[in-house]
mmCIF file of C-alpha atoms in Angstrom:
data_model
loop_
_atom_site.group_PDB
_atom_site.id
_atom_site.type_symbol
_atom_site.label_atom_id
_atom_site.label_comp_id
_atom_site.label_asym_id
_atom_site.label_seq_id
_atom_site.Cartn_x
_atom_site.Cartn_y
_atom_site.Cartn_z
ATOM 1 C CA UNK R 57 0.000 0.000 0.000
ATOM 2 C CA UNK R 58 1.265 3.465 -0.962
ATOM 3 C CA UNK R 59 0.287 7.036 -0.116
ATOM 4 C CA UNK R 60 -0.974 9.402 -2.812
ATOM 5 C CA UNK R 61 -0.486 13.136 -2.096
ATOM 6 C CA UNK R 62 -2.950 15.605 -3.682
ATOM 7 C CA UNK R 63 -1.805 18.874 -2.219
ATOM 8 C CA UNK R 64 -0.016 20.644 0.634
ATOM 9 C CA UNK R 65 -1.844 23.104 2.857
ATOM 10 C CA UNK R 66 -1.694 24.742 6.264
ATOM 11 C CA UNK R 67 -3.584 23.785 9.392
ATOM 12 C CA UNK R 68 -7.061 22.647 8.351
ATOM 13 C CA UNK R 69 -9.912 25.063 8.952
ATOM 14 C CA UNK R 70 -12.387 22.187 8.801
ATOM 15 C CA UNK R 71 -11.818 18.453 9.297
ATOM 16 C CA UNK R 72 -11.980 16.303 6.159
ATOM 17 C CA UNK R 73 -15.122 14.161 6.188
ATOM 18 C CA UNK R 74 -16.570 11.797 3.599
ATOM 19 C CA UNK R 75 -14.129 12.787 0.852
ATOM 20 C CA UNK R 76 -13.168 9.992 -1.524
ATOM 21 C CA UNK R 77 -9.954 10.004 -3.519
ATOM 22 C CA UNK R 78 -8.428 7.725 -6.119
ATOM 23 C CA UNK R 79 -9.484 4.083 -6.008
ATOM 24 C CA UNK R 80 -12.399 5.290 -3.812
ATOM 25 C CA UNK R 81 -10.093 5.494 -0.803
ATOM 26 C CA UNK R 82 -10.843 7.891 2.057
ATOM 27 C CA UNK R 83 -8.947 11.184 1.949
ATOM 28 C CA UNK R 84 -7.193 12.309 5.129
ATOM 29 C CA UNK R 85 -4.689 14.907 6.320
ATOM 30 C CA UNK R 86 -1.167 14.049 7.439
ATOM 31 C CA UNK R 87 0.137 16.775 9.748
ATOM 32 C CA UNK R 88 3.701 18.109 10.120
ATOM 33 C CA UNK R 89 3.949 21.183 12.375
ATOM 34 C CA UNK R 90 1.584 23.755 10.772
ATOM 35 C CA UNK R 91 1.627 21.957 7.407
ATOM 36 C CA UNK R 92 -0.700 19.205 6.222
ATOM 37 C CA UNK R 93 -0.451 16.848 3.260
ATOM 38 C CA UNK R 94 -3.820 15.778 1.852
ATOM 39 C CA UNK R 95 -3.466 12.067 1.091
ATOM 40 C CA UNK R 96 -5.204 8.761 0.441
ATOM 41 C CA UNK R 97 -3.990 5.189 0.125
ATOM 42 C CA UNK R 98 -3.451 3.611 -3.298
ATOM 43 C CA UNK R 99 -2.413 0.150 -4.422
ATOM 44 C CA UNK R 100 0.114 1.159 -7.102
ATOM 45 C CA UNK R 101 3.439 2.985 -6.964
ATOM 46 C CA UNK R 102 2.518 4.826 -10.183
ATOM 47 C CA UNK R 103 -1.003 5.863 -11.103
ATOM 48 C CA UNK R 104 -1.991 5.243 -14.755
ATOM 49 C CA UNK R 105 -3.294 8.345 -16.484
ATOM 50 C CA UNK R 106 -6.999 8.228 -17.317
ATOM 51 C CA UNK R 107 -9.795 10.763 -17.481
ATOM 52 C CA UNK R 108 -11.350 9.339 -14.340
ATOM 53 C CA UNK R 109 -8.151 9.421 -12.286
ATOM 54 C CA UNK R 110 -7.118 12.924 -13.403
ATOM 55 C CA UNK R 111 -10.609 14.274 -12.667
ATOM 56 C CA UNK R 112 -10.654 12.638 -9.233
ATOM 57 C CA UNK R 113 -7.212 14.098 -8.485
ATOM 58 C CA UNK R 114 -8.464 17.569 -9.499
ATOM 59 C CA UNK R 115 -11.740 17.169 -7.568
ATOM 60 C CA UNK R 116 -9.923 16.556 -4.275
ATOM 61 C CA UNK R 117 -7.680 19.561 -4.884
ATOM 62 C CA UNK R 118 -10.661 21.796 -5.684
ATOM 63 C CA UNK R 119 -12.609 20.640 -2.636
ATOM 64 C CA UNK R 120 -9.752 21.620 -0.324
ATOM 65 C CA UNK R 121 -9.005 24.827 -2.263
ATOM 66 C CA UNK R 122 -12.511 26.122 -1.614
ATOM 67 C CA UNK R 123 -11.757 26.084 2.116
ATOM 68 C CA UNK R 124 -8.137 27.289 2.240
ATOM 69 C CA UNK R 125 -4.899 28.034 0.404
ATOM 70 C CA UNK R 126 -3.210 25.001 -1.114
ATOM 71 C CA UNK R 127 -0.131 23.988 -3.097
ATOM 72 C CA UNK R 128 -1.278 21.410 -5.670
ATOM 73 C CA UNK R 129 0.889 18.357 -6.280
ATOM 74 C CA UNK R 130 1.571 16.804 -9.652
ATOM 75 C CA UNK R 131 -0.630 13.935 -10.731
ATOM 76 C CA UNK R 132 0.760 10.605 -9.444
ATOM 77 C CA UNK R 133 2.815 12.040 -6.565
ATOM 78 C CA UNK R 134 3.084 8.789 -4.634
ATOM 79 C CA UNK R 135 5.160 7.924 -1.544
ATOM 80 C CA UNK R 136 5.939 4.616 0.140
ATOM 81 C CA UNK R 137 4.295 5.425 3.486
ATOM 82 C CA UNK R 138 3.416 8.101 6.056
ATOM 83 C CA UNK R 139 7.049 8.428 7.128
ATOM 84 C CA UNK R 140 8.156 9.248 3.584
ATOM 85 C CA UNK R 141 5.511 11.992 3.274
ATOM 86 C CA UNK R 142 6.512 13.469 6.636
ATOM 87 C CA UNK R 143 10.152 13.471 5.534
ATOM 88 C CA UNK R 144 9.102 15.273 2.337
ATOM 89 C CA UNK R 145 7.262 17.930 4.379
ATOM 90 C CA UNK R 146 10.254 18.300 6.670
ATOM 91 C CA UNK R 147 12.726 18.743 3.803
ATOM 92 C CA UNK R 148 10.525 21.254 1.959
ATOM 93 C CA UNK R 149 9.153 22.904 5.081
ATOM 94 C CA UNK R 150 10.568 26.418 4.526
ATOM 95 C CA UNK R 151 9.560 26.522 0.844
ATOM 96 C CA UNK R 152 6.040 25.269 1.563
ATOM 97 C CA UNK R 153 5.461 27.762 4.378
ATOM 98 C CA UNK R 154 6.762 30.591 2.170
ATOM 99 C CA UNK R 155 4.564 29.582 -0.786
ATOM 100 C CA UNK R 156 1.456 29.242 1.368
ATOM 101 C CA UNK R 157 2.016 32.743 2.697
ATOM 102 C CA UNK R 158 2.767 34.197 -0.761
ATOM 103 C CA UNK R 159 -0.237 32.488 -2.383
ATOM 104 C CA UNK R 160 -2.680 33.082 0.470
ATOM 105 C CA UNK R 161 -6.153 33.825 -0.925
ATOM 106 C CA UNK R 162 -4.798 33.778 -4.492
ATOM 107 C CA UNK R 163 -6.396 32.061 -7.502
ATOM 108 C CA UNK R 164 -5.181 31.179 -10.972
ATOM 109 C CA UNK R 165 -7.079 32.109 -14.107
ATOM 110 C CA UNK R 166 -6.189 30.846 -17.572
ATOM 111 C CA UNK R 167 -6.695 32.478 -20.963
ATOM 112 C CA UNK R 168 -6.243 30.914 -24.385
ATOM 113 C CA UNK R 169 -6.133 33.244 -27.404
ATOM 114 C CA UNK R 170 -6.594 31.621 -30.796
ATOM 115 C CA UNK R 171 -6.060 33.345 -34.110
ATOM 116 C CA UNK R 172 -8.872 32.656 -36.532
ATOM 117 C CA UNK R 173 -7.463 30.714 -39.454
ATOM 118 C CA UNK R 174 -6.095 32.945 -42.147
ATOM 119 C CA UNK R 175 -5.659 31.993 -45.749
ATOM 120 C CA UNK R 176 -3.315 34.034 -47.904
ATOM 121 C CA UNK R 177 -3.907 33.485 -51.615
ATOM 122 C CA UNK R 178 -5.207 29.972 -50.830
ATOM 123 C CA UNK R 179 -1.719 29.086 -49.637
ATOM 124 C CA UNK R 180 -0.870 26.641 -46.910
ATOM 125 C CA UNK R 181 2.554 25.785 -45.509
ATOM 126 C CA UNK R 182 3.787 22.335 -44.674
ATOM 127 C CA UNK R 183 5.924 21.653 -41.608
ATOM 128 C CA UNK R 184 9.013 21.834 -43.787
ATOM 129 C CA UNK R 185 8.020 25.323 -44.885
ATOM 130 C CA UNK R 186 7.273 24.332 -48.460
ATOM 131 C CA UNK R 187 4.441 26.303 -50.003
ATOM 132 C CA UNK R 188 1.525 24.374 -51.472
ATOM 133 C CA UNK R 189 -1.519 25.741 -53.251
ATOM 134 C CA UNK R 190 -4.839 23.949 -52.988
ATOM 135 C CA UNK R 191 -7.741 24.000 -55.369
ATOM 136 C CA UNK R 192 -11.409 23.869 -54.456
ATOM 137 C CA UNK R 193 -11.297 20.127 -53.951
ATOM 138 C CA UNK R 194 -8.446 20.415 -51.433
ATOM 139 C CA UNK R 195 -6.152 18.448 -53.736
ATOM 140 C CA UNK R 196 -2.661 19.840 -54.220
ATOM 141 C CA UNK R 197 -2.311 21.698 -57.523
ATOM 142 C CA UNK R 198 1.445 22.012 -57.203
ATOM 143 C CA UNK R 199 3.237 20.580 -60.223
ATOM 144 C CA UNK R 200 6.079 18.170 -59.553
ATOM 145 C CA UNK R 201 9.539 19.502 -60.354
ATOM 146 C CA UNK R 202 10.485 18.378 -63.809
ATOM 147 C CA UNK R 203 13.680 16.439 -64.345
ATOM 148 C CA UNK R 204 14.517 19.030 -67.013
ATOM 149 C CA UNK R 205 14.707 21.891 -64.458
ATOM 150 C CA UNK R 206 18.214 23.064 -63.764
ATOM 151 C CA UNK R 207 19.716 22.633 -60.256
ATOM 152 C CA UNK R 208 20.037 26.417 -59.993
ATOM 153 C CA UNK R 209 16.340 26.890 -60.740
ATOM 154 C CA UNK R 210 15.403 24.255 -58.202
ATOM 155 C CA UNK R 211 17.687 25.810 -55.587
ATOM 156 C CA UNK R 212 16.280 29.309 -56.136
ATOM 157 C CA UNK R 213 12.742 27.965 -55.843
ATOM 158 C CA UNK R 214 13.576 26.264 -52.551
ATOM 159 C CA UNK R 215 15.210 29.405 -51.118
ATOM 160 C CA UNK R 216 12.158 31.456 -52.102
ATOM 161 C CA UNK R 217 9.887 28.968 -50.337
ATOM 162 C CA UNK R 218 12.023 29.125 -47.198
ATOM 163 C CA UNK R 219 12.019 32.933 -47.277
ATOM 164 C CA UNK R 220 8.214 32.962 -47.366
ATOM 165 C CA UNK R 221 8.075 30.410 -44.552
ATOM 166 C CA UNK R 222 10.397 32.337 -42.228
ATOM 167 C CA UNK R 223 8.628 35.610 -42.990
ATOM 168 C CA UNK R 224 5.438 33.884 -41.859
ATOM 169 C CA UNK R 225 7.164 32.722 -38.649
ATOM 170 C CA UNK R 226 8.387 36.264 -37.901
ATOM 171 C CA UNK R 227 4.856 37.560 -38.427
ATOM 172 C CA UNK R 228 3.538 34.942 -35.992
ATOM 173 C CA UNK R 229 6.105 35.913 -33.335
ATOM 174 C CA UNK R 230 5.222 39.583 -33.701
ATOM 175 C CA UNK R 231 1.506 38.788 -33.416
ATOM 176 C CA UNK R 232 2.061 36.703 -30.282
ATOM 177 C CA UNK R 233 4.082 39.454 -28.603
ATOM 178 C CA UNK R 234 1.358 42.013 -29.334
ATOM 179 C CA UNK R 235 -1.359 39.726 -27.965
ATOM 180 C CA UNK R 236 0.629 39.051 -24.776
ATOM 181 C CA UNK R 237 1.208 42.785 -24.182
ATOM 182 C CA UNK R 238 -2.455 43.598 -24.827
ATOM 183 C CA UNK R 239 -3.698 40.917 -22.421
ATOM 184 C CA UNK R 240 -1.251 41.852 -19.667
ATOM 185 C CA UNK R 241 -2.271 45.511 -19.938
ATOM 186 C CA UNK R 242 -5.944 44.539 -19.673
ATOM 187 C CA UNK R 243 -5.423 42.936 -16.257
ATOM 188 C CA UNK R 244 -2.948 45.452 -14.872
ATOM 189 C CA UNK R 245 -3.768 46.397 -11.287
ATOM 190 C CA UNK R 246 -5.566 43.144 -10.417
ATOM 191 C CA UNK R 247 -2.957 40.664 -11.593
ATOM 192 C CA UNK R 248 -0.350 39.723 -8.980
ATOM 193 C CA UNK R 249 1.767 37.734 -11.434
ATOM 194 C CA UNK R 250 1.433 36.286 -14.906
ATOM 195 C CA UNK R 251 3.083 33.588 -16.989
ATOM 196 C CA UNK R 252 2.893 32.450 -20.578
ATOM 197 C CA UNK R 253 2.845 28.723 -21.279
ATOM 198 C CA UNK R 254 5.716 28.460 -23.766
ATOM 199 C CA UNK R 255 5.021 24.744 -24.270
ATOM 200 C CA UNK R 256 1.884 25.600 -26.245
ATOM 201 C CA UNK R 257 2.532 25.730 -29.989
ATOM 202 C CA UNK R 258 1.432 28.686 -32.102
ATOM 203 C CA UNK R 259 -1.225 26.567 -33.824
ATOM 204 C CA UNK R 260 -2.763 25.775 -30.404
ATOM 205 C CA UNK R 261 -3.012 29.433 -29.451
ATOM 206 C CA UNK R 262 -1.387 31.725 -26.904
ATOM 207 C CA UNK R 263 -1.835 30.315 -23.391
ATOM 208 C CA UNK R 264 -1.567 32.792 -20.499
ATOM 209 C CA UNK R 265 -1.935 32.228 -16.747
ATOM 210 C CA UNK R 266 -2.782 34.953 -14.231
ATOM 211 C CA UNK R 267 -2.422 34.919 -10.458
ATOM 212 C CA UNK R 268 -5.080 37.112 -8.875
ATOM 213 C CA UNK R 269 -6.487 37.780 -5.428
ATOM 214 C CA UNK R 270 -9.681 35.941 -4.597
ATOM 215 C CA UNK R 271 -11.557 39.247 -4.243
ATOM 216 C CA UNK R 272 -10.606 40.262 -7.815
ATOM 217 C CA UNK R 273 -12.350 37.331 -9.501
ATOM 218 C CA UNK R 274 -15.443 39.231 -10.687
ATOM 219 C CA UNK R 275 -13.329 42.156 -11.901
ATOM 220 C CA UNK R 276 -11.107 39.751 -13.831
ATOM 221 C CA UNK R 277 -14.146 38.210 -15.533
ATOM 222 C CA UNK R 278 -15.502 41.646 -16.439
ATOM 223 C CA UNK R 279 -12.189 42.728 -17.930
ATOM 224 C CA UNK R 280 -11.925 39.451 -19.830
ATOM 225 C CA UNK R 281 -15.358 40.046 -21.398
ATOM 226 C CA UNK R 282 -14.293 43.586 -22.387
ATOM 227 C CA UNK R 283 -11.104 42.194 -23.947
ATOM 228 C CA UNK R 284 -13.040 39.564 -25.875
ATOM 229 C CA UNK R 285 -15.511 42.161 -27.190
ATOM 230 C CA UNK R 286 -12.802 44.595 -28.278
ATOM 231 C CA UNK R 287 -10.847 41.980 -30.240
ATOM 232 C CA UNK R 288 -13.588 40.016 -31.939
ATOM 233 C CA UNK R 289 -11.263 38.932 -34.752
ATOM 234 C CA UNK R 290 -9.703 36.572 -32.191
ATOM 235 C CA UNK R 291 -11.184 33.698 -30.242
ATOM 236 C CA UNK R 292 -10.780 33.898 -26.446
ATOM 237 C CA UNK R 293 -11.286 31.082 -23.936
ATOM 238 C CA UNK R 294 -11.167 31.613 -20.172
ATOM 239 C CA UNK R 295 -10.780 28.905 -17.524
ATOM 240 C CA UNK R 296 -10.695 28.914 -13.734
ATOM 241 C CA UNK R 297 -10.568 29.715 -10.970
ATOM 242 C CA UNK R 298 -7.928 27.079 -10.261
ATOM 243 C CA UNK R 299 -5.413 26.334 -7.581
ATOM 244 C CA UNK R 300 -2.170 28.201 -8.450
ATOM 245 C CA UNK R 301 -0.610 25.355 -10.452
ATOM 246 C CA UNK R 302 1.763 27.588 -12.421
ATOM 247 C CA UNK R 303 2.900 29.746 -9.502
ATOM 248 C CA UNK R 304 4.217 27.339 -6.871
ATOM 249 C CA UNK R 305 7.969 27.103 -6.371
ATOM 250 C CA UNK R 306 9.695 24.220 -8.183
ATOM 251 C CA UNK R 307 10.147 21.082 -6.111
ATOM 252 C CA UNK R 308 12.644 18.261 -5.914
ATOM 253 C CA UNK R 309 12.478 14.693 -7.192
ATOM 254 C CA UNK R 310 8.715 14.643 -6.636
ATOM 255 C CA UNK R 311 7.602 18.071 -7.801
ATOM 256 C CA UNK R 312 4.514 19.917 -6.745
ATOM 257 C CA UNK R 313 2.879 22.138 -9.309
ATOM 258 C CA UNK R 314 1.386 21.581 -12.738
ATOM 259 C CA UNK R 315 -0.406 18.270 -13.323
#
């Protein structure tokens, strides 16, 4: 039997009752000084990823977050026993206490900005940057390079294609920077800290995370709606409030933070 850790918090304001975690095991608190790890027993040393397990992990975190400040743990943060969890709390004690104080009454909000698909002269670019034109049927109308073409002609054509591709990339970078600046300015004064998720590709959109005070939630939503209305050529998605996944300090071998 192992111990699954959902999150770290301070002294509990209310006792945990009738809360079920992964594998329908009872959730409990494991105390170390003024810290508490929210845990439940599991049968496996590594939890397989599934929709059900990830949602149950998040549900426990959200239930505790509604009552007090928490530091969420990564999915499948599993320890051998109570002693191992207590040792973890002891080793990270100063960082956990500092984070709980810094993130007290703070929430995370997420924004995804997606550029509506643009077509320039019915042109699409492949991953290699090679330009292809498509007809109405969606079939490529590009003619294969003839064997009679000279190497110089072929080389010039390739360089032209690469130039167009990199110009497109530069345009994308410039667009992203403008969107980031516009969004940050929109939430100035109510945003404690912000981060951009650089792991999100351009095609997936610009992903931004904002740390705000709990009391600023309604104001954040109002400003988001104003932003969405003023830039209707873009698609905006808002998520949250969440536990501050992106704003906890980095951990050690078993990291707390983003799922």
